[in-house]
PDB file of C-alpha atoms in Angstrom:
ATOM      1  CA  MET A   1     -31.668 -87.339  77.021  1.00 66.00           C
ATOM      2  CA  TYR A   2     -30.958 -90.854  78.373  1.00 76.00           C
ATOM      3  CA  THR A   3     -27.691 -92.059  79.941  1.00 81.00           C
ATOM      4  CA  LEU A   4     -27.272 -95.820  79.340  1.00 86.00           C
ATOM      5  CA  ARG A   5     -28.529 -96.899  82.505  1.00 88.00           C
ATOM      6  CA  GLU A   6     -31.714 -94.662  81.908  1.00 85.00           C
ATOM      7  CA  THR A   7     -32.248 -96.236  78.374  1.00 84.00           C
ATOM      8  CA  TRP A   8     -32.083 -99.827  79.797  1.00 85.00           C
ATOM      9  CA  HIS A   9     -34.243 -99.016  82.598  1.00 84.00           C
ATOM     10  CA  TYR A  10     -36.787 -97.222  79.864  1.00 82.00           C
ATOM     11  CA  ASN A  11     -36.560-100.075  77.750  1.00 82.00           C
ATOM     12  CA  TYR A  12     -36.692-103.220  79.836  1.00 82.00           C
ATOM     13  CA  SER A  13     -37.527-101.850  83.168  1.00 79.00           C
ATOM     14  CA  GLN A  14     -34.873-104.023  85.273  1.00 85.00           C
ATOM     15  CA  GLU A  15     -31.164-104.313  85.790  1.00 89.00           C
ATOM     16  CA  PRO A  16     -29.363-106.872  83.090  1.00 90.00           C
ATOM     17  CA  THR A  17     -27.280-108.111  85.563  1.00 91.00           C
ATOM     18  CA  SER A  18     -27.662-108.261  89.512  1.00 89.00           C
ATOM     19  CA  ASP A  19     -24.205-106.381  89.941  1.00 90.00           C
ATOM     20  CA  TRP A  20     -24.342-104.029  86.868  1.00 93.00           C
ATOM     21  CA  ASP A  21     -22.519-100.755  87.321  1.00 91.00           C
ATOM     22  CA  GLY A  22     -24.344 -98.816  84.258  1.00 91.00           C
ATOM     23  CA  LYS A  23     -21.513 -98.369  82.307  1.00 91.00           C
ATOM     24  CA  MET A  24     -21.533-101.260  79.556  1.00 94.00           C
ATOM     25  CA  VAL A  25     -23.965-103.938  78.326  1.00 94.00           C
ATOM     26  CA  CYS A  26     -22.874-107.119  76.679  1.00 96.00           C
ATOM     27  CA  ILE A  27     -26.006-108.709  74.959  1.00 95.00           C
ATOM     28  CA  ALA A  28     -27.105-111.125  72.399  1.00 96.00           C
ATOM     29  CA  LEU A  29     -29.818-109.841  70.582  1.00 94.00           C
ATOM     30  CA  ASP A  30     -33.531-111.129  68.982  1.00 93.00           C
ATOM     31  CA  ALA A  31     -36.004-109.513  67.058  1.00 90.00           C
ATOM     32  CA  GLU A  32     -37.978-108.891  70.013  1.00 88.00           C
ATOM     33  CA  THR A  33     -35.239-107.064  72.267  1.00 87.00           C
ATOM     34  CA  THR A  34     -34.148-105.207  68.901  1.00 87.00           C
ATOM     35  CA  PHE A  35     -37.570-103.640  68.600  1.00 85.00           C
ATOM     36  CA  ARG A  36     -37.457-102.395  72.101  1.00 81.00           C
ATOM     37  CA  ALA A  37     -34.292-100.014  71.210  1.00 78.00           C
ATOM     38  CA  ASN A  38     -37.271 -97.413  69.207  1.00 70.00           C
ATOM     39  CA  GLU A  39     -38.463 -96.395  72.316  1.00 68.00           C
ATOM     40  CA  THR A  40     -34.944 -94.595  72.901  1.00 69.00           C
ATOM     41  CA  GLU A  41     -33.314 -94.514  69.807  1.00 64.00           C
ATOM     42  CA  GLY A  42     -31.930 -91.178  68.806  1.00 64.00           C
ATOM     43  CA  HIS A  43     -32.486 -89.964  72.638  1.00 69.00           C
ATOM     44  CA  SER A  44     -29.703 -92.142  74.019  1.00 77.00           C
ATOM     45  CA  LEU A  45     -26.394 -91.012  75.037  1.00 77.00           C
ATOM     46  CA  HIS A  46     -24.399 -94.110  74.470  1.00 83.00           C
ATOM     47  CA  TYR A  47     -22.448 -96.010  71.476  1.00 84.00           C
ATOM     48  CA  SER A  48     -23.384 -99.530  70.190  1.00 88.00           C
ATOM     49  CA  PHE A  49     -21.582-102.291  68.095  1.00 91.00           C
ATOM     50  CA  THR A  50     -23.811-104.902  66.661  1.00 94.00           C
ATOM     51  CA  ILE A  51     -22.903-107.741  64.177  1.00 96.00           C
ATOM     52  CA  VAL A  52     -25.698-109.556  62.788  1.00 96.00           C
ATOM     53  CA  THR A  53     -25.105-113.080  62.946  1.00 97.00           C
ATOM     54  CA  GLN A  54     -28.174-114.599  61.370  1.00 96.00           C
ATOM     55  CA  GLY A  55     -31.448-113.423  59.815  1.00 96.00           C
ATOM     56  CA  TRP A  56     -31.877-109.879  58.633  1.00 95.00           C
ATOM     57  CA  LEU A  57     -33.441-106.570  59.871  1.00 94.00           C
ATOM     58  CA  THR A  58     -34.359-103.309  58.141  1.00 94.00           C
ATOM     59  CA  PHE A  59     -34.044 -99.488  59.794  1.00 89.00           C
ATOM     60  CA  VAL A  60     -34.271 -96.066  58.315  1.00 84.00           C
ATOM     61  CA  TYR A  61     -31.395 -94.165  58.804  1.00 76.00           C
ATOM     62  CA  ASN A  62     -31.250 -89.988  57.754  1.00 65.00           C
ATOM     63  CA  GLY A  63     -34.300 -90.915  55.241  1.00 69.00           C
ATOM     64  CA  GLN A  64     -32.927 -94.145  53.864  1.00 76.00           C
ATOM     65  CA  GLU A  65     -34.042 -97.764  54.312  1.00 86.00           C
ATOM     66  CA  ILE A  66     -31.021-100.165  55.203  1.00 87.00           C
ATOM     67  CA  CYS A  67     -31.034-103.937  55.491  1.00 92.00           C
ATOM     68  CA  LEU A  68     -28.690-105.535  57.675  1.00 93.00           C
ATOM     69  CA  LYS A  69     -27.923-109.357  56.970  1.00 95.00           C
ATOM     70  CA  PRO A  70     -25.303-112.028  58.544  1.00 96.00           C
ATOM     71  CA  ASN A  71     -21.595-110.472  58.912  1.00 95.00           C
ATOM     72  CA  ASP A  72     -23.067-106.525  58.784  1.00 94.00           C
ATOM     73  CA  PHE A  73     -21.410-104.674  61.599  1.00 92.00           C
ATOM     74  CA  TYR A  74     -23.614-101.664  62.715  1.00 88.00           C
ATOM     75  CA  ILE A  75     -22.349 -98.427  64.467  1.00 84.00           C
ATOM     76  CA  TYR A  76     -24.598 -96.914  66.652  1.00 83.00           C
ATOM     77  CA  SER A  77     -23.161 -93.284  68.085  1.00 78.00           C
ATOM     78  CA  PRO A  78     -25.161 -90.913  70.368  1.00 75.00           C
ATOM     79  CA  GLY A  79     -28.198 -89.311  68.818  1.00 66.00           C
ATOM     80  CA  LEU A  80     -28.375 -90.740  65.428  1.00 69.00           C
ATOM     81  CA  PRO A  81     -31.764 -90.767  63.839  1.00 68.00           C
ATOM     82  CA  ILE A  82     -32.806 -94.615  63.615  1.00 78.00           C
ATOM     83  CA  THR A  83     -35.963 -96.377  63.417  1.00 83.00           C
ATOM     84  CA  ILE A  84     -36.282-100.187  63.061  1.00 88.00           C
ATOM     85  CA  LEU A  85     -38.736-101.335  60.591  1.00 91.00           C
ATOM     86  CA  SER A  86     -38.785-105.149  60.611  1.00 93.00           C
ATOM     87  CA  ALA A  87     -36.971-108.219  61.449  1.00 93.00           C
ATOM     88  CA  SER A  88     -37.051-111.803  60.263  1.00 95.00           C
ATOM     89  CA  ASN A  89     -38.077-114.293  63.043  1.00 93.00           C
ATOM     90  CA  ASP A  90     -34.774-115.756  63.294  1.00 95.00           C
ATOM     91  CA  TYR A  91     -32.940-112.662  63.653  1.00 96.00           C
ATOM     92  CA  GLN A  92     -29.821-112.565  65.827  1.00 97.00           C
ATOM     93  CA  ALA A  93     -27.083-110.640  66.541  1.00 97.00           C
ATOM     94  CA  VAL A  94     -24.398-109.669  69.350  1.00 97.00           C
ATOM     95  CA  SER A  95     -23.695-106.362  70.991  1.00 96.00           C
ATOM     96  CA  ILE A  96     -22.137-104.303  72.972  1.00 95.00           C
ATOM     97  CA  LEU A  97     -23.533-100.719  74.211  1.00 92.00           C
ATOM     98  CA  ILE A  98     -21.404 -98.421  76.358  1.00 90.00           C
ATOM     99  CA  ASP A  99     -22.021 -95.147  78.104  1.00 87.00           C
ATOM    100  CA  GLU A 100     -20.803 -91.923  76.207  1.00 79.00           C
ATOM    101  CA  GLN A 101     -19.237 -90.684  79.385  1.00 76.00           C
ATOM    102  CA  THR A 102     -17.438 -93.932  79.927  1.00 79.00           C
ATOM    103  CA  ALA A 103     -16.451 -94.421  76.428  1.00 76.00           C
ATOM    104  CA  LEU A 104     -14.539 -91.058  76.489  1.00 68.00           C
ATOM    105  CA  GLU A 105     -12.808 -91.622  79.516  1.00 70.00           C
ATOM    106  CA  ILE A 106     -10.967 -95.293  78.488  1.00 68.00           C
ATOM    107  CA  PRO A 107      -7.734 -95.221  77.095  1.00 62.00           C
ATOM    108  CA  THR A 108      -8.576 -96.258  73.607  1.00 60.00           C
ATOM    109  CA  VAL A 109     -10.976 -93.204  73.266  1.00 55.00           C
ATOM    110  CA  ARG A 110      -9.192 -92.306  70.275  1.00 52.00           C
ATOM    111  CA  ASN A 111      -9.685 -95.365  68.496  1.00 54.00           C
ATOM    112  CA  LEU A 112     -13.441 -95.337  69.612  1.00 56.00           C
ATOM    113  CA  VAL A 113     -14.218 -91.644  68.122  1.00 55.00           C
ATOM    114  CA  SER A 114     -12.275 -92.752  65.056  1.00 54.00           C
ATOM    115  CA  ILE A 115     -14.704 -96.215  64.431  1.00 55.00           C
ATOM    116  CA  ALA A 116     -17.693 -94.629  65.432  1.00 53.00           C
ATOM    117  CA  TYR A 117     -17.860 -91.953  62.897  1.00 52.00           C
ATOM    118  CA  GLN A 118     -15.495 -93.442  60.012  1.00 51.00           C
ATOM    119  CA  PRO A 119     -18.726 -95.230  58.507  1.00 45.00           C
ATOM    120  CA  LEU A 120     -20.502 -91.924  58.434  1.00 41.00           C
ATOM    121  CA  ALA A 121     -17.890 -89.697  56.857  1.00 40.00           C
ATOM    122  CA  LEU A 122     -16.661 -92.357  54.361  1.00 40.00           C
ATOM    123  CA  LEU A 123     -19.433 -95.195  53.558  1.00 38.00           C
ATOM    124  CA  ASN A 124     -22.504 -92.444  54.119  1.00 45.00           C
ATOM    125  CA  GLY A 125     -24.198 -94.791  57.014  1.00 59.00           C
ATOM    126  CA  PRO A 126     -23.525 -96.874  59.740  1.00 77.00           C
ATOM    127  CA  VAL A 127     -23.073-100.014  58.623  1.00 83.00           C
ATOM    128  CA  VAL A 128     -20.110-102.139  57.441  1.00 84.00           C
ATOM    129  CA  SER A 129     -20.283-105.120  55.823  1.00 87.00           C
ATOM    130  CA  LEU A 130     -17.640-107.819  56.753  1.00 89.00           C
ATOM    131  CA  SER A 131     -15.930-110.662  55.587  1.00 90.00           C
ATOM    132  CA  ASP A 132     -16.458-114.215  57.372  1.00 93.00           C
ATOM    133  CA  GLU A 133     -13.209-113.990  59.057  1.00 92.00           C
ATOM    134  CA  ALA A 134     -13.380-110.344  60.219  1.00 91.00           C
ATOM    135  CA  ALA A 135     -16.982-110.848  61.318  1.00 94.00           C
ATOM    136  CA  GLY A 136     -16.186-114.255  63.110  1.00 95.00           C
ATOM    137  CA  LYS A 137     -13.280-112.802  64.769  1.00 93.00           C
ATOM    138  CA  LEU A 138     -15.216-109.909  66.368  1.00 94.00           C
ATOM    139  CA  VAL A 139     -18.241-112.107  67.151  1.00 96.00           C
ATOM    140  CA  GLU A 140     -15.981-114.277  69.305  1.00 96.00           C
ATOM    141  CA  ARG A 141     -14.524-110.914  71.213  1.00 95.00           C
ATOM    142  CA  ILE A 142     -18.103-110.063  71.980  1.00 96.00           C
ATOM    143  CA  ARG A 143     -19.347-113.368  73.214  1.00 97.00           C
ATOM    144  CA  GLU A 144     -16.187-113.812  75.492  1.00 96.00           C
ATOM    145  CA  MET A 145     -17.568-110.026  76.706  1.00 97.00           C
ATOM    146  CA  ILE A 146     -20.972-111.370  77.303  1.00 97.00           C
ATOM    147  CA  ALA A 147     -19.644-114.352  78.973  1.00 97.00           C
ATOM    148  CA  TYR A 148     -17.983-112.109  81.659  1.00 96.00           C
ATOM    149  CA  PHE A 149     -20.745-109.765  81.606  1.00 96.00           C
ATOM    150  CA  ASN A 150     -23.403-112.220  82.860  1.00 95.00           C
ATOM    151  CA  ALA A 151     -20.525-114.028  85.383  1.00 94.00           C
ATOM    152  CA  GLN A 152     -20.044-112.940  89.026  1.00 91.00           C
ATOM    153  CA  HIS A 153     -16.507-111.712  88.877  1.00 91.00           C
ATOM    154  CA  ILE A 154     -14.880-109.279  91.507  1.00 91.00           C
ATOM    155  CA  TYR A 155     -12.717-107.704  88.983  1.00 93.00           C
ATOM    156  CA  LYS A 156     -15.648-107.859  86.004  1.00 93.00           C
ATOM    157  CA  SER A 157     -15.512-104.085  85.337  1.00 90.00           C
ATOM    158  CA  GLN A 158     -11.830-104.113  84.750  1.00 90.00           C
ATOM    159  CA  ILE A 159     -12.061-107.402  82.674  1.00 93.00           C
ATOM    160  CA  LEU A 160     -14.866-105.851  80.659  1.00 92.00           C
ATOM    161  CA  GLN A 161     -12.574-102.437  79.937  1.00 88.00           C
ATOM    162  CA  GLN A 162      -9.614-104.260  78.611  1.00 88.00           C
ATOM    163  CA  LEU A 163     -11.428-106.634  76.531  1.00 92.00           C
ATOM    164  CA  PHE A 164     -13.454-103.681  75.241  1.00 89.00           C
ATOM    165  CA  SER A 165      -9.892-102.177  74.375  1.00 86.00           C
ATOM    166  CA  VAL A 166      -8.931-105.387  72.523  1.00 88.00           C
ATOM    167  CA  PHE A 167     -12.094-105.465  70.553  1.00 90.00           C
ATOM    168  CA  ILE A 168     -11.793-101.461  69.511  1.00 85.00           C
ATOM    169  CA  LEU A 169      -7.986-102.150  68.054  1.00 83.00           C
ATOM    170  CA  ASP A 170      -9.577-105.080  66.162  1.00 87.00           C
ATOM    171  CA  VAL A 171     -12.191-103.261  64.673  1.00 84.00           C
ATOM    172  CA  GLN A 172      -9.713-100.581  63.590  1.00 78.00           C
ATOM    173  CA  GLN A 173      -7.694-102.631  61.992  1.00 80.00           C
ATOM    174  CA  ILE A 174     -10.547-104.245  60.220  1.00 79.00           C
ATOM    175  CA  LEU A 175     -12.164-100.639  59.334  1.00 72.00           C
ATOM    176  CA  GLU A 176      -8.935 -99.251  58.138  1.00 70.00           C
ATOM    177  CA  LEU A 177      -8.153-102.360  55.841  1.00 70.00           C
ATOM    178  CA  ALA A 178     -11.418-102.467  54.676  1.00 61.00           C
ATOM    179  CA  THR A 179     -11.293 -98.804  53.508  1.00 56.00           C
ATOM    180  CA  SER A 180      -7.879 -98.014  53.021  1.00 53.00           C
ATOM    181  CA  ARG A 181      -8.440 -95.064  55.116  1.00 51.00           C
ATOM    182  CA  GLN A 182      -5.291 -92.907  56.379  1.00 53.00           C
ATOM    183  CA  GLN A 183      -5.094 -92.230  60.042  1.00 56.00           C
ATOM    184  CA  PRO A 184      -5.758 -88.596  60.918  1.00 57.00           C
ATOM    185  CA  PRO A 185      -3.361 -86.987  62.921  1.00 65.00           C
ATOM    186  CA  GLN A 186      -3.504 -87.938  66.584  1.00 69.00           C
ATOM    187  CA  ARG A 187      -3.694 -84.100  67.678  1.00 77.00           C
ATOM    188  CA  MET A 188      -6.992 -83.907  65.525  1.00 80.00           C
ATOM    189  CA  GLU A 189      -8.550 -86.706  66.962  1.00 74.00           C
ATOM    190  CA  GLU A 190      -7.709 -85.413  70.597  1.00 78.00           C
ATOM    191  CA  LEU A 191      -9.245 -82.007  69.853  1.00 85.00           C
ATOM    192  CA  PHE A 192     -12.195 -83.650  68.532  1.00 83.00           C
ATOM    193  CA  ILE A 193     -12.479 -85.489  71.822  1.00 79.00           C
ATOM    194  CA  VAL A 194     -12.241 -82.515  73.523  1.00 85.00           C
ATOM    195  CA  PHE A 195     -15.294 -81.056  71.349  1.00 88.00           C
ATOM    196  CA  LEU A 196     -17.567 -83.580  72.261  1.00 82.00           C
ATOM    197  CA  HIS A 197     -17.035 -83.288  76.027  1.00 80.00           C
ATOM    198  CA  LEU A 198     -17.768 -79.515  75.609  1.00 87.00           C
ATOM    199  CA  LEU A 199     -20.577 -80.199  73.293  1.00 87.00           C
ATOM    200  CA  SER A 200     -22.121 -82.578  75.816  1.00 81.00           C
ATOM    201  CA  GLU A 201     -21.929 -80.219  78.670  1.00 85.00           C
ATOM    202  CA  TYR A 202     -22.736 -77.007  77.095  1.00 91.00           C
ATOM    203  CA  PHE A 203     -24.874 -77.813  74.109  1.00 91.00           C
ATOM    204  CA  ILE A 204     -28.124 -75.919  75.494  1.00 92.00           C
ATOM    205  CA  PRO A 205     -26.968 -72.837  76.704  1.00 94.00           C
ATOM    206  CA  HIS A 206     -24.237 -72.232  73.736  1.00 94.00           C
ATOM    207  CA  HIS A 207     -25.516 -72.755  70.204  1.00 94.00           C
ATOM    208  CA  ASP A 208     -22.476 -71.060  68.376  1.00 93.00           C
ATOM    209  CA  ILE A 209     -19.302 -72.444  67.273  1.00 94.00           C
ATOM    210  CA  ALA A 210     -17.309 -69.282  68.721  1.00 95.00           C
ATOM    211  CA  PHE A 211     -18.021 -70.498  72.284  1.00 95.00           C
ATOM    212  CA  TYR A 212     -16.656 -74.152  71.514  1.00 95.00           C
ATOM    213  CA  ALA A 213     -13.226 -72.864  69.538  1.00 94.00           C
ATOM    214  CA  GLY A 214     -12.979 -70.225  72.338  1.00 94.00           C
ATOM    215  CA  ARG A 215     -12.870 -73.142  75.030  1.00 93.00           C
ATOM    216  CA  MET A 216     -10.377 -74.875  72.726  1.00 92.00           C
ATOM    217  CA  HIS A 217      -8.376 -72.030  72.171  1.00 92.00           C
ATOM    218  CA  ILE A 218      -8.316 -72.678  68.786  1.00 92.00           C
ATOM    219  CA  SER A 219      -9.810 -70.707  65.742  1.00 93.00           C
ATOM    220  CA  THR A 220     -13.547 -71.247  64.765  1.00 93.00           C
ATOM    221  CA  SER A 221     -12.255 -72.616  61.012  1.00 92.00           C
ATOM    222  CA  TYR A 222      -9.854 -74.932  62.579  1.00 92.00           C
ATOM    223  CA  LEU A 223     -12.613 -76.633  64.814  1.00 93.00           C
ATOM    224  CA  SER A 224     -14.795 -76.538  61.742  1.00 92.00           C
ATOM    225  CA  ARG A 225     -12.128 -78.253  59.637  1.00 89.00           C
ATOM    226  CA  ILE A 226     -11.395 -80.451  62.476  1.00 87.00           C
ATOM    227  CA  VAL A 227     -14.916 -81.945  62.834  1.00 86.00           C
ATOM    228  CA  LYS A 228     -15.549 -81.994  59.042  1.00 83.00           C
ATOM    229  CA  GLN A 229     -12.477 -83.832  58.063  1.00 79.00           C
ATOM    230  CA  LEU A 230     -12.708 -86.522  61.034  1.00 75.00           C
ATOM    231  CA  THR A 231     -16.895 -86.896  60.617  1.00 74.00           C
ATOM    232  CA  GLY A 232     -18.079 -85.447  57.229  1.00 71.00           C
ATOM    233  CA  ARG A 233     -20.551 -83.414  59.566  1.00 78.00           C
ATOM    234  CA  THR A 234     -20.238 -79.796  60.784  1.00 87.00           C
ATOM    235  CA  VAL A 235     -20.405 -78.396  64.072  1.00 90.00           C
ATOM    236  CA  VAL A 236     -23.654 -76.867  63.572  1.00 91.00           C
ATOM    237  CA  ASP A 237     -24.766 -80.049  62.667  1.00 87.00           C
ATOM    238  CA  TYR A 238     -23.751 -81.480  66.052  1.00 86.00           C
ATOM    239  CA  ILE A 239     -25.169 -78.784  68.139  1.00 91.00           C
ATOM    240  CA  ASN A 240     -28.415 -78.903  66.084  1.00 90.00           C
ATOM    241  CA  GLN A 241     -28.546 -82.567  66.250  1.00 82.00           C
ATOM    242  CA  LEU A 242     -28.341 -82.406  70.077  1.00 84.00           C
ATOM    243  CA  LEU A 243     -31.057 -79.658  70.536  1.00 90.00           C
ATOM    244  CA  ALA A 244     -33.379 -81.097  68.212  1.00 87.00           C
ATOM    245  CA  MET A 245     -32.887 -84.220  70.390  1.00 81.00           C
ATOM    246  CA  GLU A 246     -33.559 -82.602  73.660  1.00 87.00           C
ATOM    247  CA  ALA A 247     -36.612 -80.886  72.417  1.00 90.00           C
ATOM    248  CA  CYS A 248     -38.223 -84.017  71.250  1.00 85.00           C
ATOM    249  CA  PHE A 249     -37.150 -85.847  74.976  1.00 83.00           C
ATOM    250  CA  LEU A 250     -38.626 -82.906  76.467  1.00 89.00           C
ATOM    251  CA  LEU A 251     -42.049 -82.591  74.317  1.00 89.00           C
ATOM    252  CA  THR A 252     -42.132 -86.443  74.880  1.00 82.00           C
ATOM    253  CA  THR A 253     -41.347 -86.774  78.593  1.00 82.00           C
ATOM    254  CA  THR A 254     -42.293 -83.625  80.411  1.00 88.00           C
ATOM    255  CA  SER A 255     -45.657 -81.227  80.315  1.00 91.00           C
ATOM    256  CA  LEU A 256     -43.530 -78.343  79.504  1.00 93.00           C
ATOM    257  CA  THR A 257     -45.281 -76.016  77.241  1.00 95.00           C
ATOM    258  CA  VAL A 258     -43.683 -75.094  73.835  1.00 95.00           C
ATOM    259  CA  SER A 259     -42.658 -71.598  75.361  1.00 95.00           C
ATOM    260  CA  GLN A 260     -41.103 -73.336  78.378  1.00 96.00           C
ATOM    261  CA  ILE A 261     -39.130 -75.689  76.309  1.00 95.00           C
ATOM    262  CA  ALA A 262     -37.596 -72.850  73.893  1.00 95.00           C
ATOM    263  CA  ASP A 263     -36.684 -70.860  76.826  1.00 95.00           C
ATOM    264  CA  ARG A 264     -34.837 -74.014  78.466  1.00 94.00           C
ATOM    265  CA  LEU A 265     -33.056 -74.564  75.303  1.00 95.00           C
ATOM    266  CA  HIS A 266     -31.743 -71.037  74.984  1.00 95.00           C
ATOM    267  CA  PHE A 267     -33.841 -70.259  72.051  1.00 95.00           C
ATOM    268  CA  ALA A 268     -34.231 -66.165  71.518  1.00 93.00           C
ATOM    269  CA  ASP A 269     -38.335 -66.877  71.689  1.00 94.00           C
ATOM    270  CA  THR A 270     -40.832 -69.401  70.792  1.00 95.00           C
ATOM    271  CA  ALA A 271     -41.198 -68.507  67.105  1.00 95.00           C
ATOM    272  CA  SER A 272     -37.395 -69.299  66.250  1.00 95.00           C
ATOM    273  CA  PHE A 273     -37.519 -72.165  68.238  1.00 95.00           C
ATOM    274  CA  CYS A 274     -40.642 -73.509  66.384  1.00 95.00           C
ATOM    275  CA  LYS A 275     -38.996 -72.848  63.131  1.00 94.00           C
ATOM    276  CA  PHE A 276     -35.885 -74.724  64.018  1.00 93.00           C
ATOM    277  CA  PHE A 277     -37.911 -77.573  65.046  1.00 92.00           C
ATOM    278  CA  LEU A 278     -39.629 -77.683  61.766  1.00 91.00           C
ATOM    279  CA  ARG A 279     -36.452 -77.542  59.833  1.00 88.00           C
ATOM    280  CA  MET A 280     -35.495 -80.293  61.929  1.00 86.00           C
ATOM    281  CA  LYS A 281     -38.011 -82.540  62.224  1.00 83.00           C
ATOM    282  CA  GLY A 282     -40.820 -81.656  59.666  1.00 83.00           C
ATOM    283  CA  ILE A 283     -43.245 -80.774  61.722  1.00 88.00           C
ATOM    284  CA  SER A 284     -44.338 -78.306  64.422  1.00 92.00           C
ATOM    285  CA  PRO A 285     -43.264 -79.352  68.235  1.00 93.00           C
ATOM    286  CA  LYS A 286     -47.208 -79.311  68.550  1.00 93.00           C
ATOM    287  CA  GLU A 287     -47.634 -81.944  66.129  1.00 91.00           C
ATOM    288  CA  TYR A 288     -44.655 -83.762  67.383  1.00 88.00           C
ATOM    289  CA  ARG A 289     -46.180 -83.702  70.766  1.00 89.00           C
ATOM    290  CA  LYS A 290     -49.764 -85.213  69.620  1.00 85.00           C
ATOM    291  CA  ARG A 291     -47.886 -88.337  67.827  1.00 77.00           C
TER     292      ARG A 291
END
């Protein structure tokens, strides 16, 4: 799995700025730069927030083809299975990309988690259509961040973090008004953040809900309820998605045998790994590697 820095280097081969710290990228996008994301989409541990300002773009999410158009707000969360299909020649957008570990450490992380998973749970997809006023406000915020991102400033990192916090609060208000969503209890969101931290560290050796619930000192049923209520997904979904992404990553970027990958990912044997991979991806590990 790729960090934001590794993702950027893989797609663009150079640093976005000479003083980049690898934590955040603020960028204006066109069709060419957007298509490069297909190389690492689904393997990258970062969040991104993109607003289309001109043209259109189509992509496949969870087997469903979605078309982005002006004022559409697209949210990418770590591991989302996205494939970009096509874009108009005049496609333009503005975007913020933030590394997952950096995101989980910022003061407004509860807002970030709520925002990142709200469309998935309530709208069955990672896209929200905004009004002209709401979209214009967020585009203005992102363009201000792009200006600072490309400027020379000794306090750039701190300024960007503060501006990102304001952006997240603006997004939260807009989405809550758009969906009439009731804010979940703070304790549930805090526990969900703890779960995400544990999952990113232990998903390879520990595939069972009981491990994470035990580390959090709560029951398995309560952990399941928290994740389901906040995201519409199950704990097993999260574990399986990360395992499948890591398996694809290893099949694509290493020469490890299928048996060695099964062992590295702590499956009981090669057969159970192959069965799992076929169920998750629709083809065998060997077929995936050939493709």
